Amino acid sequence: MLSLFCALEPLRVANRFGGDLYSWHFFSQDGEPVISSSGIPVAVETGLDGLERCSILIVDASFEPEASLTPELLSRLRQLDRKGMVIGAMDTGCYALAHAGLLENHRTTLHWESLAAFKEAFPKIRTTTKLFEFDENRFSCSGGTAAIDMMLHMIRQRHGAELSRKVSDQFIHERIRGTQDHQCLDAGRRLNIHHPQLVQVVEVMEQNLEEPLDISELATVVQLPLRCLQRLFHKQLNSTPTRFYLQLRLERARQLLRQTQMPVVEVGIACGFHSPEHFSRSYKSCFGLSPRTDRKQDLELQRMALQRGC
C-alpha cells in the first residue's frame, strides 16, 4: 500500500495546483478488488481489458510477486508494449515485466531486499540499487517512499520544477531525491565505520559473495597488512574478517531462500558454499535452524499474514 499511495498522492496534489493534469485508474487481473498485505481491499474499475485507455502503465507488486503471474497478464503486457505504451513497475512489479521479456536492454531497480533474488532469476537484466530508473519507455521504482521522488521527477519533467517543488512541500518532503540516489546507505554509514580501507573491504566482500576472496587477498586489495585488517575488524565491528564475511554470505542465503524457489543446494552455491553439509551446518549455527526448515517456516508465516491481512 505504501508505494501505491506514495505514487498516487503527488499526482493528486499536482492536480490541486495545476488543474486536471493527471487521471488514474486501478485494474486487476480478474476485475476484483485486490487485498493488500495490510488487509485493506483496493477497489478496481475492471480487469485487463481496461488497460487500453491508459498512456502509462505501472505494475505494482510486493510479496511473492511471481505467485499471481498468468499467461494472460504477460501476453497483455507484450501487446501494450508493441503498441508503444510506457510501462513501469514499482517494488517487485518488475518480475512481471521481466517474465514478459520487457526489460531486455533496459536498466531496472526494485526493493533492495528482493534484488539478490531477482538477479539470480534474471542474470542478464541490468539491475541497479537506485531509488528509481528511467530508461527509454521503461521505468522502475524500488518502492516505499521512493515512489514520491519518482513521481516528483515525472512532474518536474512534464510540468516544471516549480510545480514539483510545491507538491514536495505539501508532503514536508525535505529533499527531492533523484536518479543518482541509492536505496541504502553506503557500508560506512550503515555499519557506522569510518576507516576508509575497512569500508572498502566490506564493500568488496558484499560484491564477492558467490566466489569469496581469501582474507589475505582482501588485505592486498586495500593495501593493508593482514594483522592491521584483523585489528580494524575487531575494533570497529567486534568481529574477525572471516566471521564477518561468513555472516554476509549467510544473510544473502537467507534472502534467496525466502524470496526464491531456488533449490537449497543452488542457494548455497550462490553464496559461496560448495559443500551442502558445510552450508547447512553454518546456516544452523547462525540462525538456529536448517535452511529447509527456515524456508518452510517463512512460507507458513507469509501465508498466515496474508490470511489475517497483516
Short mmCIF file of C-alpha atoms in Angstrom, two decimals:
data_model
loop_
_atom_site.label_atom_id
_atom_site.label_comp_id
_atom_site.label_asym_id
_atom_site.label_seq_id
_atom_site.Cartn_x
_atom_site.Cartn_y
_atom_site.Cartn_z
CA MET A 1 0.00 0.00 0.00
CA LEU A 2 2.80 2.41 0.82
CA SER A 3 4.34 2.58 -2.64
CA LEU A 4 0.89 2.72 -4.26
CA PHE A 5 -0.24 5.78 -2.35
CA CYS A 6 3.20 7.39 -2.44
CA ALA A 7 2.83 7.27 -6.22
CA LEU A 8 -0.77 8.44 -6.27
CA GLU A 9 -0.72 11.35 -3.83
CA PRO A 10 1.81 13.51 -5.73
CA LEU A 11 -0.47 13.31 -8.77
CA ARG A 12 -3.47 14.36 -6.70
CA VAL A 13 -1.61 17.36 -5.28
CA ALA A 14 -0.27 18.27 -8.73
CA ASN A 15 -3.87 18.45 -9.95
CA ARG A 16 -4.74 20.67 -6.99
CA PHE A 17 -2.15 23.24 -8.06
CA GLY A 18 -2.11 22.75 -11.81
CA GLY A 19 -5.60 21.69 -12.83
CA ASP A 20 -6.56 18.41 -14.44
CA LEU A 21 -3.04 17.28 -15.27
CA TYR A 22 -3.39 13.63 -14.31
CA SER A 23 -6.02 10.93 -14.03
CA TRP A 24 -5.54 7.40 -12.76
CA HIS A 25 -7.30 4.07 -12.84
CA PHE A 26 -6.86 0.81 -10.93
CA PHE A 27 -7.03 -2.57 -12.64
CA SER A 28 -6.63 -6.16 -11.53
CA GLN A 29 -6.29 -9.38 -13.47
CA ASP A 30 -9.83 -10.55 -12.73
CA GLY A 31 -11.53 -7.21 -12.15
CA GLU A 32 -11.99 -8.00 -8.46
CA PRO A 33 -10.65 -5.90 -5.55
CA VAL A 34 -7.06 -6.60 -4.59
CA ILE A 35 -6.38 -7.33 -0.93
CA SER A 36 -3.18 -5.63 0.18
CA SER A 37 -0.70 -7.21 2.57
CA SER A 38 -2.15 -4.92 5.27
CA GLY A 39 -5.60 -6.42 4.68
CA ILE A 40 -7.07 -3.33 3.03
CA PRO A 41 -9.02 -4.06 -0.18
CA VAL A 42 -8.16 -1.85 -3.14
CA ALA A 43 -11.15 -1.35 -5.42
CA VAL A 44 -10.53 -1.55 -9.16
CA GLU A 45 -12.52 -0.42 -12.17
CA THR A 46 -12.19 -3.51 -14.31
CA GLY A 47 -9.86 -6.27 -15.43
CA LEU A 48 -7.09 -6.27 -18.01
CA ASP A 49 -9.37 -5.13 -20.85
CA GLY A 50 -9.37 -1.63 -19.38
CA LEU A 51 -5.63 -1.15 -19.78
CA GLU A 52 -6.00 0.15 -23.32
CA ARG A 53 -7.28 3.52 -22.10
CA CYS A 54 -4.00 4.37 -20.35
CA SER A 55 -0.94 6.11 -21.75
CA ILE A 56 1.28 4.97 -18.86
CA LEU A 57 1.00 1.66 -17.01
CA ILE A 58 2.54 0.90 -13.62
CA VAL A 59 2.68 -2.68 -12.35
CA ASP A 60 2.84 -2.71 -8.55
CA ALA A 61 3.62 -5.81 -6.50
CA SER A 62 5.05 -6.78 -3.15
CA PHE A 63 5.48 -10.19 -1.53
CA GLU A 64 5.57 -13.32 -3.71
CA PRO A 65 5.37 -11.34 -6.97
CA GLU A 66 5.50 -14.42 -9.19
CA ALA A 67 2.61 -16.21 -7.49
CA SER A 68 -0.07 -14.21 -9.31
CA LEU A 69 1.51 -14.03 -12.76
CA THR A 70 -0.63 -15.53 -15.52
CA PRO A 71 -0.05 -16.11 -19.25
CA GLU A 72 -2.88 -13.67 -19.95
CA LEU A 73 -1.19 -10.88 -18.00
CA LEU A 74 2.20 -11.43 -19.64
CA SER A 75 0.60 -11.56 -23.08
CA ARG A 76 -1.28 -8.32 -22.43
CA LEU A 77 1.90 -6.58 -21.28
CA ARG A 78 3.67 -7.60 -24.51
CA GLN A 79 0.71 -6.40 -26.53
CA LEU A 80 0.73 -3.00 -24.83
CA ASP A 81 4.47 -2.73 -25.38
CA ARG A 82 4.04 -3.36 -29.11
CA LYS A 83 1.54 -0.50 -29.17
CA GLY A 84 4.16 1.81 -27.69
CA MET A 85 2.78 2.21 -24.17
CA VAL A 86 5.18 3.47 -21.50
CA ILE A 87 5.33 0.68 -18.92
CA GLY A 88 6.83 0.85 -15.44
CA ALA A 89 6.98 -1.13 -12.23
CA MET A 90 7.15 -0.46 -8.51
CA ASP A 91 8.72 -2.60 -5.81
CA THR A 92 8.69 -6.16 -7.17
CA GLY A 93 6.40 -5.39 -10.09
CA CYS A 94 9.44 -5.72 -12.34
CA TYR A 95 9.08 -9.50 -12.04
CA ALA A 96 6.04 -9.28 -14.31
CA LEU A 97 7.93 -7.14 -16.83
CA ALA A 98 10.91 -9.47 -16.73
CA HIS A 99 8.80 -12.58 -17.33
CA ALA A 100 7.11 -10.77 -20.22
CA GLY A 101 10.52 -10.05 -21.75
CA LEU A 102 10.11 -6.29 -21.47
CA LEU A 103 13.30 -5.49 -19.56
CA GLU A 104 15.86 -6.69 -22.08
CA ASN A 105 18.38 -3.91 -22.74
CA HIS A 106 16.80 -1.74 -20.04
CA ARG A 107 18.04 -0.79 -16.58
CA THR A 108 15.72 -1.67 -13.73
CA THR A 109 15.60 -1.35 -9.98
CA LEU A 110 13.50 -2.92 -7.26
CA HIS A 111 13.39 -3.11 -3.48
CA TRP A 112 16.85 -3.89 -2.12
CA GLU A 113 15.55 -6.88 -0.16
CA SER A 114 14.48 -8.60 -3.40
CA LEU A 115 17.43 -7.52 -5.53
CA ALA A 116 19.64 -10.56 -4.98
CA ALA A 117 16.80 -12.97 -5.74
CA PHE A 118 15.87 -11.06 -8.89
CA LYS A 119 19.46 -11.11 -10.13
CA GLU A 120 19.62 -14.86 -9.63
CA ALA A 121 16.39 -15.32 -11.58
CA PHE A 122 17.28 -12.87 -14.37
CA PRO A 123 21.08 -12.61 -14.56
CA LYS A 124 21.05 -10.89 -17.97
CA ILE A 125 18.86 -7.97 -16.89
CA ARG A 126 20.79 -4.88 -15.82
CA THR A 127 19.83 -4.05 -12.25
CA THR A 128 20.81 -1.09 -10.11
CA THR A 129 20.38 -0.07 -6.50
CA LYS A 130 18.99 3.35 -7.43
CA LEU A 131 15.74 4.69 -5.97
CA PHE A 132 14.22 4.72 -9.44
CA GLU A 133 15.26 4.33 -13.05
CA PHE A 134 14.03 5.80 -16.32
CA ASP A 135 15.28 4.06 -19.45
CA GLU A 136 13.52 4.96 -22.71
CA ASN A 137 9.91 3.71 -22.45
CA ARG A 138 10.58 1.79 -19.23
CA PHE A 139 10.79 2.99 -15.67
CA SER A 140 11.03 1.28 -12.31
CA CYS A 141 10.96 2.23 -8.66
CA SER A 142 12.34 0.50 -5.59
CA GLY A 143 9.07 1.07 -3.74
CA GLY A 144 8.20 2.68 -0.44
CA THR A 145 8.71 6.43 -0.22
CA ALA A 146 10.94 6.34 -3.31
CA ALA A 147 7.67 6.43 -5.26
CA ILE A 148 7.20 10.02 -4.09
CA ASP A 149 10.55 11.02 -5.55
CA MET A 150 9.88 9.19 -8.79
CA MET A 151 6.56 10.96 -9.27
CA LEU A 152 8.07 14.33 -8.36
CA HIS A 153 10.69 13.64 -11.03
CA MET A 154 7.95 12.91 -13.58
CA ILE A 155 6.03 16.04 -12.59
CA ARG A 156 9.18 18.15 -12.96
CA GLN A 157 9.91 16.66 -16.38
CA ARG A 158 6.38 17.32 -17.66
CA HIS A 159 5.32 20.47 -15.83
CA GLY A 160 8.43 22.15 -14.45
CA ALA A 161 10.46 22.42 -11.26
CA GLU A 162 8.16 24.93 -9.56
CA LEU A 163 5.16 22.61 -9.54
CA SER A 164 7.33 19.71 -8.42
CA ARG A 165 8.63 21.80 -5.52
CA LYS A 166 5.11 22.86 -4.49
CA VAL A 167 3.98 19.25 -4.42
CA SER A 168 7.06 18.26 -2.44
CA ASP A 169 6.41 21.00 0.12
CA GLN A 170 2.90 19.67 0.71
CA PHE A 171 4.39 16.39 1.90
CA ILE A 172 7.03 18.15 4.02
CA HIS A 173 9.47 16.27 1.81
CA GLU A 174 12.79 17.80 2.77
CA ARG A 175 14.71 16.93 -0.40
CA ILE A 176 13.61 15.62 -3.77
CA ARG A 177 15.88 12.66 -4.38
CA GLY A 178 16.96 11.98 -7.93
CA THR A 179 18.06 9.23 -10.26
CA GLN A 180 21.58 9.42 -8.80
CA ASP A 181 20.43 8.46 -5.29
CA HIS A 182 20.67 4.91 -3.99
CA GLN A 183 18.27 3.00 -1.77
CA CYS A 184 20.65 2.08 1.03
CA LEU A 185 23.37 3.88 2.87
CA ASP A 186 26.93 3.03 1.93
CA ALA A 187 28.72 0.49 4.09
CA GLY A 188 30.43 3.14 6.19
CA ARG A 189 27.27 4.90 7.30
CA ARG A 190 25.24 1.70 7.50
CA LEU A 191 27.72 0.00 9.84
CA ASN A 192 28.99 3.18 11.49
CA ILE A 193 32.57 2.54 10.47
CA HIS A 194 34.90 5.34 9.49
CA HIS A 195 38.18 3.83 8.38
CA PRO A 196 38.16 4.16 4.55
CA GLN A 197 40.04 0.93 3.92
CA LEU A 198 37.73 -1.02 6.22
CA VAL A 199 34.73 0.40 4.36
CA GLN A 200 36.35 -0.67 1.10
CA VAL A 201 36.94 -4.20 2.36
CA VAL A 202 33.30 -4.57 3.42
CA GLU A 203 32.13 -3.34 0.01
CA VAL A 204 34.44 -5.80 -1.75
CA MET A 205 33.07 -8.59 0.44
CA GLU A 206 29.49 -7.64 -0.46
CA GLN A 207 30.38 -7.73 -4.14
CA ASN A 208 32.01 -11.17 -3.92
CA LEU A 209 29.65 -13.49 -2.08
CA GLU A 210 29.38 -16.27 -4.66
CA GLU A 211 33.14 -16.64 -5.01
CA PRO A 212 34.54 -15.43 -1.68
CA LEU A 213 38.03 -13.98 -1.67
CA ASP A 214 40.70 -15.06 0.78
CA ILE A 215 41.19 -12.64 3.64
CA SER A 216 44.81 -12.19 2.54
CA GLU A 217 43.52 -11.16 -0.91
CA LEU A 218 41.22 -8.60 0.68
CA ALA A 219 44.13 -7.16 2.64
CA THR A 220 46.12 -6.87 -0.58
CA VAL A 221 43.24 -5.14 -2.38
CA VAL A 222 43.14 -2.34 0.20
CA GLN A 223 46.92 -2.34 0.73
CA LEU A 224 46.81 -3.21 4.42
CA PRO A 225 48.86 -5.76 6.35
CA LEU A 226 46.69 -8.72 7.31
CA ARG A 227 47.16 -8.13 11.03
CA CYS A 228 46.17 -4.50 10.67
CA LEU A 229 42.98 -5.53 8.85
CA GLN A 230 42.18 -8.02 11.60
CA ARG A 231 42.65 -5.35 14.27
CA LEU A 232 40.33 -2.98 12.40
CA PHE A 233 37.59 -5.60 12.24
CA HIS A 234 37.96 -6.35 15.93
CA LYS A 235 37.98 -2.69 16.96
CA GLN A 236 35.18 -1.32 14.75
CA LEU A 237 33.00 -4.38 14.06
CA ASN A 238 33.77 -6.59 17.06
CA SER A 239 34.37 -9.45 14.68
CA THR A 240 37.02 -11.11 12.57
CA PRO A 241 37.18 -10.70 8.78
CA THR A 242 36.38 -14.39 8.32
CA ARG A 243 33.39 -14.37 10.65
CA PHE A 244 32.02 -11.11 9.23
CA TYR A 245 32.36 -12.39 5.65
CA LEU A 246 30.58 -15.61 6.57
CA GLN A 247 27.72 -13.63 8.13
CA LEU A 248 27.26 -11.63 4.92
CA ARG A 249 27.07 -14.82 2.87
CA LEU A 250 24.57 -16.43 5.23
CA GLU A 251 22.35 -13.34 5.24
CA ARG A 252 22.34 -13.39 1.43
CA ALA A 253 21.46 -17.08 1.54
CA ARG A 254 18.53 -16.34 3.82
CA GLN A 255 17.24 -13.73 1.38
CA LEU A 256 17.42 -16.19 -1.50
CA LEU A 257 15.75 -18.96 0.48
CA ARG A 258 12.87 -16.72 1.47
CA GLN A 259 12.37 -14.91 -1.82
CA THR A 260 13.08 -17.51 -4.50
CA GLN A 261 12.27 -21.11 -5.24
CA MET A 262 15.91 -21.95 -5.89
CA PRO A 263 16.89 -25.40 -4.59
CA VAL A 264 18.72 -25.23 -1.28
CA VAL A 265 21.89 -26.61 -2.85
CA GLU A 266 21.86 -23.86 -5.51
CA VAL A 267 21.32 -21.21 -2.84
CA GLY A 268 24.39 -22.48 -1.03
CA ILE A 269 26.48 -22.40 -4.20
CA ALA A 270 25.26 -18.87 -4.99
CA CYS A 271 26.59 -17.79 -1.60
CA GLY A 272 29.97 -19.48 -1.84
CA PHE A 273 29.18 -22.81 -0.14
CA HIS A 274 30.23 -25.66 -2.41
CA SER A 275 29.53 -28.30 0.23
CA PRO A 276 25.83 -28.75 1.15
CA GLU A 277 26.86 -30.07 4.56
CA HIS A 278 29.02 -27.01 5.26
CA PHE A 279 26.20 -24.71 4.16
CA SER A 280 23.59 -26.42 6.33
CA ARG A 281 25.89 -26.57 9.35
CA SER A 282 26.92 -22.90 9.06
CA TYR A 283 23.32 -21.79 8.49
CA LYS A 284 22.01 -23.65 11.52
CA SER A 285 24.83 -22.31 13.67
CA CYS A 286 23.93 -18.75 12.63
CA PHE A 287 20.12 -18.83 12.59
CA GLY A 288 19.29 -21.77 14.83
CA LEU A 289 17.55 -23.88 12.19
CA SER A 290 18.37 -25.55 8.91
CA PRO A 291 17.91 -23.81 5.53
CA ARG A 292 14.97 -26.05 4.61
CA THR A 293 13.23 -25.50 7.94
CA ASP A 294 13.75 -21.75 7.76
CA ARG A 295 12.25 -21.61 4.27
CA LYS A 296 9.26 -23.72 5.32
CA GLN A 297 8.56 -21.63 8.42
CA ASP A 298 8.85 -18.38 6.49
CA LEU A 299 6.36 -19.59 3.85
CA GLU A 300 3.92 -20.55 6.59
CA LEU A 301 4.28 -17.15 8.26
CA GLN A 302 3.72 -15.33 4.97
CA ARG A 303 0.56 -17.32 4.25
CA MET A 304 -0.77 -16.73 7.76
CA ALA A 305 -0.06 -13.00 7.46
CA LEU A 306 -1.88 -12.78 4.13
CA GLN A 307 -4.86 -14.67 5.55
CA ARG A 308 -5.01 -12.33 8.55
CA GLY A 309 -4.42 -9.31 6.37
CA CYS A 310 -1.32 -8.16 8.16
#
